[in-house]
Short mmCIF file of C-alpha atoms and ligand atoms in Angstrom, two decimals:
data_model
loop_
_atom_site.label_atom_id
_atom_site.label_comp_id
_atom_site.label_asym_id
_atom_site.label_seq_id
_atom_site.Cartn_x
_atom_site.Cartn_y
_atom_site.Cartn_z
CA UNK A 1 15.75 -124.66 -50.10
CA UNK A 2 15.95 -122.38 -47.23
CA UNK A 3 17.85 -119.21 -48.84
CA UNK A 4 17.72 -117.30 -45.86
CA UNK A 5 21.26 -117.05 -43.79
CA UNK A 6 20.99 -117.57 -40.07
CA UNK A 7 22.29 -114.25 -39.21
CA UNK A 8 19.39 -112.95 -40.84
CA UNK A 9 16.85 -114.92 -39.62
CA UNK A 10 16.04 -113.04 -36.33
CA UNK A 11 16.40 -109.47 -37.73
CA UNK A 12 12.56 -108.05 -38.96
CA UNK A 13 12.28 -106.08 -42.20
CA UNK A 14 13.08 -102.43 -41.25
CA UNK A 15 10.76 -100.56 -39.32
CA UNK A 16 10.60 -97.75 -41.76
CA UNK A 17 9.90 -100.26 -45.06
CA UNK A 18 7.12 -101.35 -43.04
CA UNK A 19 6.02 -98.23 -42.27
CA UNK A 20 6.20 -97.73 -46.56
CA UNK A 21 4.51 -100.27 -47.15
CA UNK A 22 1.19 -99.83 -45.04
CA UNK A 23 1.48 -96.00 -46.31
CA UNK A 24 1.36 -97.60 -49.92
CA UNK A 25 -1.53 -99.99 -49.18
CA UNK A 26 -3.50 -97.21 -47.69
CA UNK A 27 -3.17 -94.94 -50.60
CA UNK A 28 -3.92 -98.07 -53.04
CA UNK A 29 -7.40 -98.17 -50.84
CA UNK A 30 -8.02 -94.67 -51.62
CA UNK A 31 -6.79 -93.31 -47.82
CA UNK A 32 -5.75 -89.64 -47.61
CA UNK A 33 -3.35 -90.63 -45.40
CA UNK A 34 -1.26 -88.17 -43.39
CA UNK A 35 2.30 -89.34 -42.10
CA UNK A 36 3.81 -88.40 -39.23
CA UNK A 37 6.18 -90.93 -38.89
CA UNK A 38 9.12 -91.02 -40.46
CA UNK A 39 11.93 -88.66 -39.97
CA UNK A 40 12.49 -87.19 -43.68
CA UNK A 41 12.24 -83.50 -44.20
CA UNK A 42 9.89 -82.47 -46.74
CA UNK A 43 11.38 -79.53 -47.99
CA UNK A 44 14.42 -79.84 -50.79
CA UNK A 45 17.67 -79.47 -50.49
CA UNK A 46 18.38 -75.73 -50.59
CA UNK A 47 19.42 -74.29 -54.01
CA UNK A 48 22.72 -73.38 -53.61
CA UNK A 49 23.64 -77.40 -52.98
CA UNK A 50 21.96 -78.49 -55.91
CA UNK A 51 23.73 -75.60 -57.87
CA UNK A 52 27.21 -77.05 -56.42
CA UNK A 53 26.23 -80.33 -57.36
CA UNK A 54 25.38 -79.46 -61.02
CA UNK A 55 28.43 -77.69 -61.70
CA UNK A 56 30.24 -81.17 -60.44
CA UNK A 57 28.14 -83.44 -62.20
CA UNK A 58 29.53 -81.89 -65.82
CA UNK A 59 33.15 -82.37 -64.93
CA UNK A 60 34.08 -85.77 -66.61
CA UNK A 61 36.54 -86.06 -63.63
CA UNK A 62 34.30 -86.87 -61.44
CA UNK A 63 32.28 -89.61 -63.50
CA UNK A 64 35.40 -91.94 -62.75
CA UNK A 65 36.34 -93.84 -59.78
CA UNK A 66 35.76 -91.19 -56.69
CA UNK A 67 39.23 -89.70 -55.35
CA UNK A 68 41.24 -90.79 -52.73
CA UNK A 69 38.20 -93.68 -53.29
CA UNK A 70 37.22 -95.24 -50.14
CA UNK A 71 37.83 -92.72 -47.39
CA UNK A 72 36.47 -89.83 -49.07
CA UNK A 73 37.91 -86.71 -51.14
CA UNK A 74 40.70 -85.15 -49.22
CA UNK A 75 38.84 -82.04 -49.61
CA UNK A 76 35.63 -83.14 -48.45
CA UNK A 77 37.39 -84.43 -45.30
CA UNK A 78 38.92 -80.83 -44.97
CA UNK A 79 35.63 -79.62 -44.66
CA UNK A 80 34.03 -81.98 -42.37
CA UNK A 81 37.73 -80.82 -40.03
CA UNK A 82 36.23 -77.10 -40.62
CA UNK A 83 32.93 -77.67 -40.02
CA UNK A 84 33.45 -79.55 -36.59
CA UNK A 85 36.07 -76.61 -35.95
CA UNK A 86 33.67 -74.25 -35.99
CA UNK A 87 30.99 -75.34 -34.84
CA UNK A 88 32.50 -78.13 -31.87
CA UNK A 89 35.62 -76.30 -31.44
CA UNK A 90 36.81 -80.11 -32.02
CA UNK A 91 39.68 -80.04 -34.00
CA UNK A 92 40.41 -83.46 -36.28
CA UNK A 93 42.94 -84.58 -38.62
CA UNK A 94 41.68 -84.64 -41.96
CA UNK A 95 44.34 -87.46 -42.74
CA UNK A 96 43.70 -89.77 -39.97
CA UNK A 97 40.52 -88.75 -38.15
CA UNK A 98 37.59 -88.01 -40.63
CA UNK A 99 35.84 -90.96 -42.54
CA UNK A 100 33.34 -90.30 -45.35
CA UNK A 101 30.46 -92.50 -45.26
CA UNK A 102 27.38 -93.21 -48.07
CA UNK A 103 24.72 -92.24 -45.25
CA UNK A 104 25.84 -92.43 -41.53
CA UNK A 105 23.91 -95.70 -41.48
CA UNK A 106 26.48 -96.94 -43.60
CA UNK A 107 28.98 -96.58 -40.59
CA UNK A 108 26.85 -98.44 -38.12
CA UNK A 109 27.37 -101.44 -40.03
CA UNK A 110 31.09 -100.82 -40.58
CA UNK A 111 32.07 -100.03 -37.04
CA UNK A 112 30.81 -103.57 -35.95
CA UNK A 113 32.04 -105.35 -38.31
CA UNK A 114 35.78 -103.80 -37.93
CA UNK A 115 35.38 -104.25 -34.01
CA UNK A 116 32.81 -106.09 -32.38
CA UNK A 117 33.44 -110.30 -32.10
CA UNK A 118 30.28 -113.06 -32.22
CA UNK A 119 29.70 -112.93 -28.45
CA UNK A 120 30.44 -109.81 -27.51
CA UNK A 121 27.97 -107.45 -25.67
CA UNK A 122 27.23 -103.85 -27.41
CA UNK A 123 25.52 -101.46 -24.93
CA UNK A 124 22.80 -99.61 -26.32
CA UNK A 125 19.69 -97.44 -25.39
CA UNK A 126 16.61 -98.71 -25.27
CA UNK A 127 13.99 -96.88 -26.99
CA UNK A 128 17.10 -96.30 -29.31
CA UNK A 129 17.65 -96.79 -33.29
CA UNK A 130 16.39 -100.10 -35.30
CA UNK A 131 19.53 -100.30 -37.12
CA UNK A 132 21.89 -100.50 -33.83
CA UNK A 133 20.28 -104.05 -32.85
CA UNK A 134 19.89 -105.64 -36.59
CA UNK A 135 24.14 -104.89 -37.29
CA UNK A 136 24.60 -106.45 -33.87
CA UNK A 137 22.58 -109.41 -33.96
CA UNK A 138 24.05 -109.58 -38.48
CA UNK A 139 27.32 -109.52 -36.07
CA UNK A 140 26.88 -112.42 -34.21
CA UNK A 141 27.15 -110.59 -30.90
CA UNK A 142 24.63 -109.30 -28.24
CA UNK A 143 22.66 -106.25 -27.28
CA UNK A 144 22.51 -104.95 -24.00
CA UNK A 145 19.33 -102.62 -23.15
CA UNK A 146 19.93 -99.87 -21.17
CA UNK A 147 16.66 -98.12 -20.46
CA UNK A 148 16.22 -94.35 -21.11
CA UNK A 149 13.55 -93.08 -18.71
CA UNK A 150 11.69 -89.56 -18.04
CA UNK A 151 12.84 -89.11 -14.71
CA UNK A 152 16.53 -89.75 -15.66
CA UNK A 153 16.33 -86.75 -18.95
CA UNK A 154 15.95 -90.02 -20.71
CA UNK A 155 19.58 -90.12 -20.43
CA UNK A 156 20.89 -93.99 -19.56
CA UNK A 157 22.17 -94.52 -15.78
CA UNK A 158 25.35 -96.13 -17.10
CA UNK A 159 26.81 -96.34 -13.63
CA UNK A 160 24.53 -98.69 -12.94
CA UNK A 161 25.14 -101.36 -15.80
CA UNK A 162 26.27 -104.46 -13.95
CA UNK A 163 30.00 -105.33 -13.88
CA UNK A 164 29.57 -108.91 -15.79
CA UNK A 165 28.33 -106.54 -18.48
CA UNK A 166 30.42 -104.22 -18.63
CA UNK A 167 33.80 -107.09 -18.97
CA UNK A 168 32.24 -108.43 -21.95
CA UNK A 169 31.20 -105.00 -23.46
CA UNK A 170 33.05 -103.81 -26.82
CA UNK A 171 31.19 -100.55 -27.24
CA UNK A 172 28.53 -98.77 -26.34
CA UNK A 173 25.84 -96.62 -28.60
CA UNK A 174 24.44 -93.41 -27.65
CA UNK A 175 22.51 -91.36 -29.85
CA UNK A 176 21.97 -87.19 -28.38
CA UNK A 177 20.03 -85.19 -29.72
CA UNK A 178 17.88 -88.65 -29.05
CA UNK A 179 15.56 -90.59 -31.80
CA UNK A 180 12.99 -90.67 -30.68
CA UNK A 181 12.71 -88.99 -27.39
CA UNK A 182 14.07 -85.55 -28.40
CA UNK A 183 16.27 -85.43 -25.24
CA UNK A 184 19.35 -84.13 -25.92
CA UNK A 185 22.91 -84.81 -23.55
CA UNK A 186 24.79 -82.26 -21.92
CA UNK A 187 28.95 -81.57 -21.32
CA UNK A 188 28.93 -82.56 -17.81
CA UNK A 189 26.53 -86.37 -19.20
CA UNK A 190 29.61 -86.86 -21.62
CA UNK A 191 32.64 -86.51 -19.10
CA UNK A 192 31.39 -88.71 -17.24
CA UNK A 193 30.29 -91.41 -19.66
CA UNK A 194 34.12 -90.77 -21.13
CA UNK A 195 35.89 -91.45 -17.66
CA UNK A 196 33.64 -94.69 -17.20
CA UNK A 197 33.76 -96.31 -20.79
CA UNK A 198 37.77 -95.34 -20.23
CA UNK A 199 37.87 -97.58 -17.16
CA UNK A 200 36.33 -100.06 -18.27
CA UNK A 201 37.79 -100.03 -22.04
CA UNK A 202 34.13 -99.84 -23.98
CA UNK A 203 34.80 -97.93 -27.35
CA UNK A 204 31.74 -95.26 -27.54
CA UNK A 205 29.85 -94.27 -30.72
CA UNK A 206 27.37 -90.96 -30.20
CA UNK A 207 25.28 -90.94 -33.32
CA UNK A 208 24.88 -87.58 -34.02
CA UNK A 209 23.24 -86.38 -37.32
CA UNK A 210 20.58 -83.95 -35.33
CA UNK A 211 23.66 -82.26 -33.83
CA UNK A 212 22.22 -78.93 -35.73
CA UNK A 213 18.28 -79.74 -34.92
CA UNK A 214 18.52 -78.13 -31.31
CA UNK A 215 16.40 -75.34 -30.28
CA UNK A 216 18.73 -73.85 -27.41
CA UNK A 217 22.11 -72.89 -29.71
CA UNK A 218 24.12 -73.50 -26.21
CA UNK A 219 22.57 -77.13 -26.54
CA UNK A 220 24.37 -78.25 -29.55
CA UNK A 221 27.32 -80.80 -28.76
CA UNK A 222 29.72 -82.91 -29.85
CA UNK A 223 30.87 -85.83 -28.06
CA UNK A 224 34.40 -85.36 -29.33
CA UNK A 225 34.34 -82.45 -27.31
CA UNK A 226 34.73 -84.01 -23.56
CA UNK A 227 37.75 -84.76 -22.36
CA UNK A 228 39.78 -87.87 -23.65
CA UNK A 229 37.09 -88.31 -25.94
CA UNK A 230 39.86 -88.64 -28.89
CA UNK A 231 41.36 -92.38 -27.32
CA UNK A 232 38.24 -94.23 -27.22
CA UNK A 233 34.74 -92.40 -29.02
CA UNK A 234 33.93 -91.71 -32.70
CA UNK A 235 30.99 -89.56 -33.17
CA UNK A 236 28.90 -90.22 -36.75
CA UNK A 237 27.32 -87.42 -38.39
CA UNK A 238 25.09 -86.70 -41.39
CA UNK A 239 24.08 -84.23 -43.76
CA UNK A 240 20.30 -85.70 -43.95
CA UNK A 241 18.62 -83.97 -41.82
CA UNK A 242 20.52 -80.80 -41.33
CA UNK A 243 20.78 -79.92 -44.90
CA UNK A 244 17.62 -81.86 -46.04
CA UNK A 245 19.55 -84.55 -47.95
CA UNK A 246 18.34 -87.54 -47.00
CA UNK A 247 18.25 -89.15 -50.63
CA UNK A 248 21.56 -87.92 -51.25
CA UNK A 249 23.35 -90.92 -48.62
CA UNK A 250 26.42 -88.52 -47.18
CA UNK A 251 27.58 -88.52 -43.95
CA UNK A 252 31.01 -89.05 -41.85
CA UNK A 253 32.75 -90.54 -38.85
CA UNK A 254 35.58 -88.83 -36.80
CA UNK A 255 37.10 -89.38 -33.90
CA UNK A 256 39.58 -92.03 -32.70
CA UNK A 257 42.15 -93.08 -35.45
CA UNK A 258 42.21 -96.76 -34.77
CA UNK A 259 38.55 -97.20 -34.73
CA UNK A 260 38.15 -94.59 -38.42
CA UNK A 261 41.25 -96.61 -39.84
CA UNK A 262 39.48 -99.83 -38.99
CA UNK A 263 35.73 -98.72 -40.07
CA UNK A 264 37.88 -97.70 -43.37
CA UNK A 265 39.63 -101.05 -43.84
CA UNK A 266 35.68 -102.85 -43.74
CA UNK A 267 34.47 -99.46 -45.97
CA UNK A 268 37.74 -100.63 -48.70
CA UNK A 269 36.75 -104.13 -48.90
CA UNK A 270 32.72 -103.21 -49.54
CA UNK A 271 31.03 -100.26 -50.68
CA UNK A 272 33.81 -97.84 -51.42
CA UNK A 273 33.74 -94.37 -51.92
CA UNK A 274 31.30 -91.65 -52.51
CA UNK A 275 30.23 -90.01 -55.99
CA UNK A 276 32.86 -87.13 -55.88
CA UNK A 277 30.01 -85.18 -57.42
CA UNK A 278 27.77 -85.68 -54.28
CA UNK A 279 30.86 -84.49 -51.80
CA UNK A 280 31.31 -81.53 -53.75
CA UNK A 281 28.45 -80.23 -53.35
CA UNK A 282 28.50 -81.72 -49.76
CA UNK A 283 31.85 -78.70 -48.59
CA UNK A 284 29.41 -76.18 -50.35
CA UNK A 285 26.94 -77.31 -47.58
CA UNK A 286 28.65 -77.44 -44.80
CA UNK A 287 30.64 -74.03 -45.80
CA UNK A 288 27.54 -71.80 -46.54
CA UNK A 289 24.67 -73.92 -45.16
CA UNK A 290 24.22 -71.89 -41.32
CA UNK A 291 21.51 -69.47 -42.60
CA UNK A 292 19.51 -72.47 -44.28
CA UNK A 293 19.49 -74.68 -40.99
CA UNK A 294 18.28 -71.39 -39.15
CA UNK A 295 15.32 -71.41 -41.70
CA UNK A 296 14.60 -75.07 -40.99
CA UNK A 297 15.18 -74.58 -36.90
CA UNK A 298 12.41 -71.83 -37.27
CA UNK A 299 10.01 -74.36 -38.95
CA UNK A 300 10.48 -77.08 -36.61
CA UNK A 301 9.94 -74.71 -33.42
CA UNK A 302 6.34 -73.71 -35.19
CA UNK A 303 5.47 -76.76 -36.03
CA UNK A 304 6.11 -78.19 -32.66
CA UNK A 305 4.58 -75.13 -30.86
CA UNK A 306 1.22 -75.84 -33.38
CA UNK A 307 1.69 -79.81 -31.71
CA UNK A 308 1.97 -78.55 -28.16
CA UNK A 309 -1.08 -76.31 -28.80
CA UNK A 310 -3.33 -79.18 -29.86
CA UNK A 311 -2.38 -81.83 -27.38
CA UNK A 312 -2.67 -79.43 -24.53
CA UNK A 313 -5.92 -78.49 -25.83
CA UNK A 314 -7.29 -82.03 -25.50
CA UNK A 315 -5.40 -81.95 -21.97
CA UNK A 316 -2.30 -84.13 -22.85
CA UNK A 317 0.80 -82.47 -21.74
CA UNK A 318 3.81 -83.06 -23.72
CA UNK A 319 6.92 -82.19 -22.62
CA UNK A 320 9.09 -81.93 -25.36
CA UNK A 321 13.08 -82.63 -25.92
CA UNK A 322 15.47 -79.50 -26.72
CA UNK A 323 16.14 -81.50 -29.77
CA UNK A 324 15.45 -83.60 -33.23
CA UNK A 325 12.00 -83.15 -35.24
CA UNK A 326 10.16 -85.51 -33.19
CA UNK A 327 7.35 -85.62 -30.69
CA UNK A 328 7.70 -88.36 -28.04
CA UNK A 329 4.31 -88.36 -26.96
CA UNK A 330 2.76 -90.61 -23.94
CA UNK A 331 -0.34 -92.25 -24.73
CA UNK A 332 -3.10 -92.41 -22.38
CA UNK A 333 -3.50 -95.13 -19.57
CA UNK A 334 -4.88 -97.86 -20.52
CA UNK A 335 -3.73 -98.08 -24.07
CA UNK A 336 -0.26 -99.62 -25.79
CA UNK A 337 1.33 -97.58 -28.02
CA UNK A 338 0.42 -100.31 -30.55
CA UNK A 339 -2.99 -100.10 -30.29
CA UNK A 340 -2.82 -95.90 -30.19
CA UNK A 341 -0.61 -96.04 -33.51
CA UNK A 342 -3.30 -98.74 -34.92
CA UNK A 343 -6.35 -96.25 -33.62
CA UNK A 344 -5.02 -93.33 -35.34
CA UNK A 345 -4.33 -95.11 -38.50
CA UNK A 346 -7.54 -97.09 -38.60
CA UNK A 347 -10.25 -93.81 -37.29
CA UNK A 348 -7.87 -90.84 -38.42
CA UNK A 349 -5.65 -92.18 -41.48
CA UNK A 350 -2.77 -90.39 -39.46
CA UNK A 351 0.15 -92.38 -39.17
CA UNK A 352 2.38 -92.50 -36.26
CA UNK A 353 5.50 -94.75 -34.91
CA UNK A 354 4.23 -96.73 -32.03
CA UNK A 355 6.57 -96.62 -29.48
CA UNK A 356 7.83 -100.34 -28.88
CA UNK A 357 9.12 -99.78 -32.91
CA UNK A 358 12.37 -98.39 -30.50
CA UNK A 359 11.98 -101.31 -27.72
CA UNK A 360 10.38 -101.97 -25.04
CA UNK A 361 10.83 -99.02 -22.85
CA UNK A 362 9.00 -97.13 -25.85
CA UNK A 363 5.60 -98.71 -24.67
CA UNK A 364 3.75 -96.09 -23.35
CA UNK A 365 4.83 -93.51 -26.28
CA UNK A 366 4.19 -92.74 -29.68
CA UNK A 367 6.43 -90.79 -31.79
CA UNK A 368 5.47 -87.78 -34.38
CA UNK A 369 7.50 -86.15 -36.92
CA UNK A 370 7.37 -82.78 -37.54
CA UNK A 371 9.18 -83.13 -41.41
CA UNK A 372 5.28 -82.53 -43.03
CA UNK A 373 4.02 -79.44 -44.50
CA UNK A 374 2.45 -77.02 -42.16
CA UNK A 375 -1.24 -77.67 -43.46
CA UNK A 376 -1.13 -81.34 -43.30
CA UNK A 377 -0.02 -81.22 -39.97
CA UNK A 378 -3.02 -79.26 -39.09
CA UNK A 379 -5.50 -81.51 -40.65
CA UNK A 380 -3.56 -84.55 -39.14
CA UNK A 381 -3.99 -82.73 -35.57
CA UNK A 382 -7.78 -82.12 -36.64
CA UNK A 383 -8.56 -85.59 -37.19
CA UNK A 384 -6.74 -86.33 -33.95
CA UNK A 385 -8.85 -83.77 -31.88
CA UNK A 386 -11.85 -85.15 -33.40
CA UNK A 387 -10.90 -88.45 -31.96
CA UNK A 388 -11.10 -86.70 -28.46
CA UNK A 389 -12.32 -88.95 -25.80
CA UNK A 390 -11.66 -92.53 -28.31
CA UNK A 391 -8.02 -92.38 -27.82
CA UNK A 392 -6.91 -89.86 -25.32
C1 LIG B 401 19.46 -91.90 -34.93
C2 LIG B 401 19.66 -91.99 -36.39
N1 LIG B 401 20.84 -92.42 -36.87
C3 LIG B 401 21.05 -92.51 -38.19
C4 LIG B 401 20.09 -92.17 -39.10
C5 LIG B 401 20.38 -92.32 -40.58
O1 LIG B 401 21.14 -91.24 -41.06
P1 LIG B 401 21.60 -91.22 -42.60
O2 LIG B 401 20.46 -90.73 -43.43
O3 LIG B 401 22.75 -90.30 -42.66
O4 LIG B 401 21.99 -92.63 -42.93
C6 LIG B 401 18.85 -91.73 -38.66
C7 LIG B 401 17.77 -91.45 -39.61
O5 LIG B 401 16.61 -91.40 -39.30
C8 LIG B 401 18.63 -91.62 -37.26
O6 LIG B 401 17.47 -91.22 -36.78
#
């Protein structure tokens, strides 16, 4: 008996459980494998969260069904209204416009299903995010690549999306500060993507949980801020990778009450709400959490200045994004990103994301994480320098 459902027959295991599993085989085989490629920071969730969280986790009250259940604790959403207050200037209802979400990944999934039809086009980058293309396909609808290049900022030339496209278009995903190319949007980018999606009545999502990884402070946006942004954009955030809570699964949408009321309709009906232990400790975060992501931006920018050092030093020049803890770094000619990943695995037990894991207009890339501890990135970049002159 064939189990498997149809809509599930062209998706691929996730990228990332692959990615688990060959790091498990190679440390059955006795590899000291080094892993630089998956985005989850290394260093635990700062004290004063976990504190928060234990004082929550011995009130009874919050071992029952979590409040306001579905759409999150009206005081968690007051905080996520703060938080994009202070730091967006973006000013949302806590009652209408703010959605809490187990994980932002959790609200790719809803936002299709509460607005995207079988047949329907959604828009999205290509390299861009695994998840974006499984939901679609789970959907029933279709994926429409737009490339991101170098010599556009690796920003997508929307304009130039063909009109048949656009007509059958429910939404389009963006994702800035960009996984995995680092590039991150700017104020001027987002007006214009507003007016266009606005004329053409595409929704827009701008997936947004490294909003706080961004070297340049002036850098760090919001897509709720441009103009209009309110009728037809939500923007998903996270507290993963700002906070370094990736196993806690917290995050939120805001933005445009039809699309958060619908998301929260599909959110009702399946996974409900959040441990009210977990958003607790989640306000506490995003209250008293600036100094903490100041600590982690100053780890990042030494980690990727150590990166910089060693590939110029072999004579690869990186140029790297303003944002995110990645690396997107071209491989030389000649090679597939495939077989550069495979090279480094198989000669240097470092593991990397081939590019192509993002699409097709990865090939020619690899991307490295900078979310390892300092000395096993050096002895990941020593094994790749000794490989000088086999790979690049
Ligand atoms: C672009 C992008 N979106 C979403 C996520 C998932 O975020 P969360 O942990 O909040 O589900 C990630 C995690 O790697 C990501 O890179």
């Amino acid at each position: 008996m064939d189990i498997l459902a149809d809509r599930l027959k062209n998706i691929p295991t996730y990228l990332f459980m692959q990615l688990r599993d060959k790091i498990r085989k190679a440390q059955a085989e006795g590899v000291d494998l080094i892993s630089l490629a998956i985005g989850d920071p290394v260093e635990p969730t700062p004290a004063y969260i976990i504190e928060a969280l234990r004082e929550a986790v011995l009130d009874p009250a919050n071992h029952q069904y979590p409040t306001d259940e579905h759409r999150g604790m009206r005081v968690f959403r007051d905080a996520v209204s703060r938080w994009y207050g202070r730091k967006y200037a973006v000013q949302l209802d806590p009652e209408t416009e703010v959605l809490a979400l187990n994980g932002l990944k959790e609200g790719i999934h809803h936002f299709i299903m509460a607005t995207v039809n079988p047949g329907d086009i959604v828009i999205v980058t290509d390299p861009g995010y695994p998840a974006y293309r499984a939901n679609i396909l789970m959907a029933g609808a279709e994926a429409y690549e737009v490339p991101l290049l170098e010599k556009n900022g690796f920003l997508p030339a929307f304009e130039e999306i063909p009109e048949t496209v656009c007509r059958k278009a429910k939404a389009f995903f963006l994702n800035y500060p960009n996984n995995p190319t680092g590039a991150c949007a700017d104020k001027d980018f987002f007006t214009r993507l507003v007016a266009w999606a606005k004329t053409h009545g595409i929704l827009l999502m701008n997936d947004n949980p490294y909003s706080e990884i961004v070297f340049s402070p002036g850098r760090r946006l919001s897509l709720m801020q441009a103009p209009g942004a309110k009728d037809i954009c939500v923007e998903f955030n996270s507290l993963s990778k700002a906070y370094n809570m990736t196993g806690w699964r917290i995050g939120m949408a805001v933005g445009a009450e039809k699309i958060i009321q619908a998301m929260c309709r599909c959110k009702e009906n399946t996974t409900s709400g959040i441990f009210n232990a977990i958003q607790l400790a989640s306000i506490k975060a995003m209250d008293d959490g600036d100094g903490e992501i100041d600590k982690m931006l100053a780890i990042y920018r030494r980690r990727r200045d150590t990166v910089l050092r060693a590939f110029a030093a072999m004579g690869v020049p990186v140029r790297p994004g303003d944002g995110t803890f990645y690396l997107w770094i071209p491989v030389p000619h000649g090679r597939t990103s495939l077989d550069c990943a495979e090279r480094l695995l198989d000669d240097a037990g470092v593991l990397v994301t081939p590019g192509t894991a993002y699409g097709q207009y990865g090939e020619g890339y690899i991307r490295l994480s900078l979310t390892v501890p300092d000395d096993r990135l050096e002895q990941a970049l020593e094994r790749i320098r000794s490989l000088a002159g086999k790979v690049w």
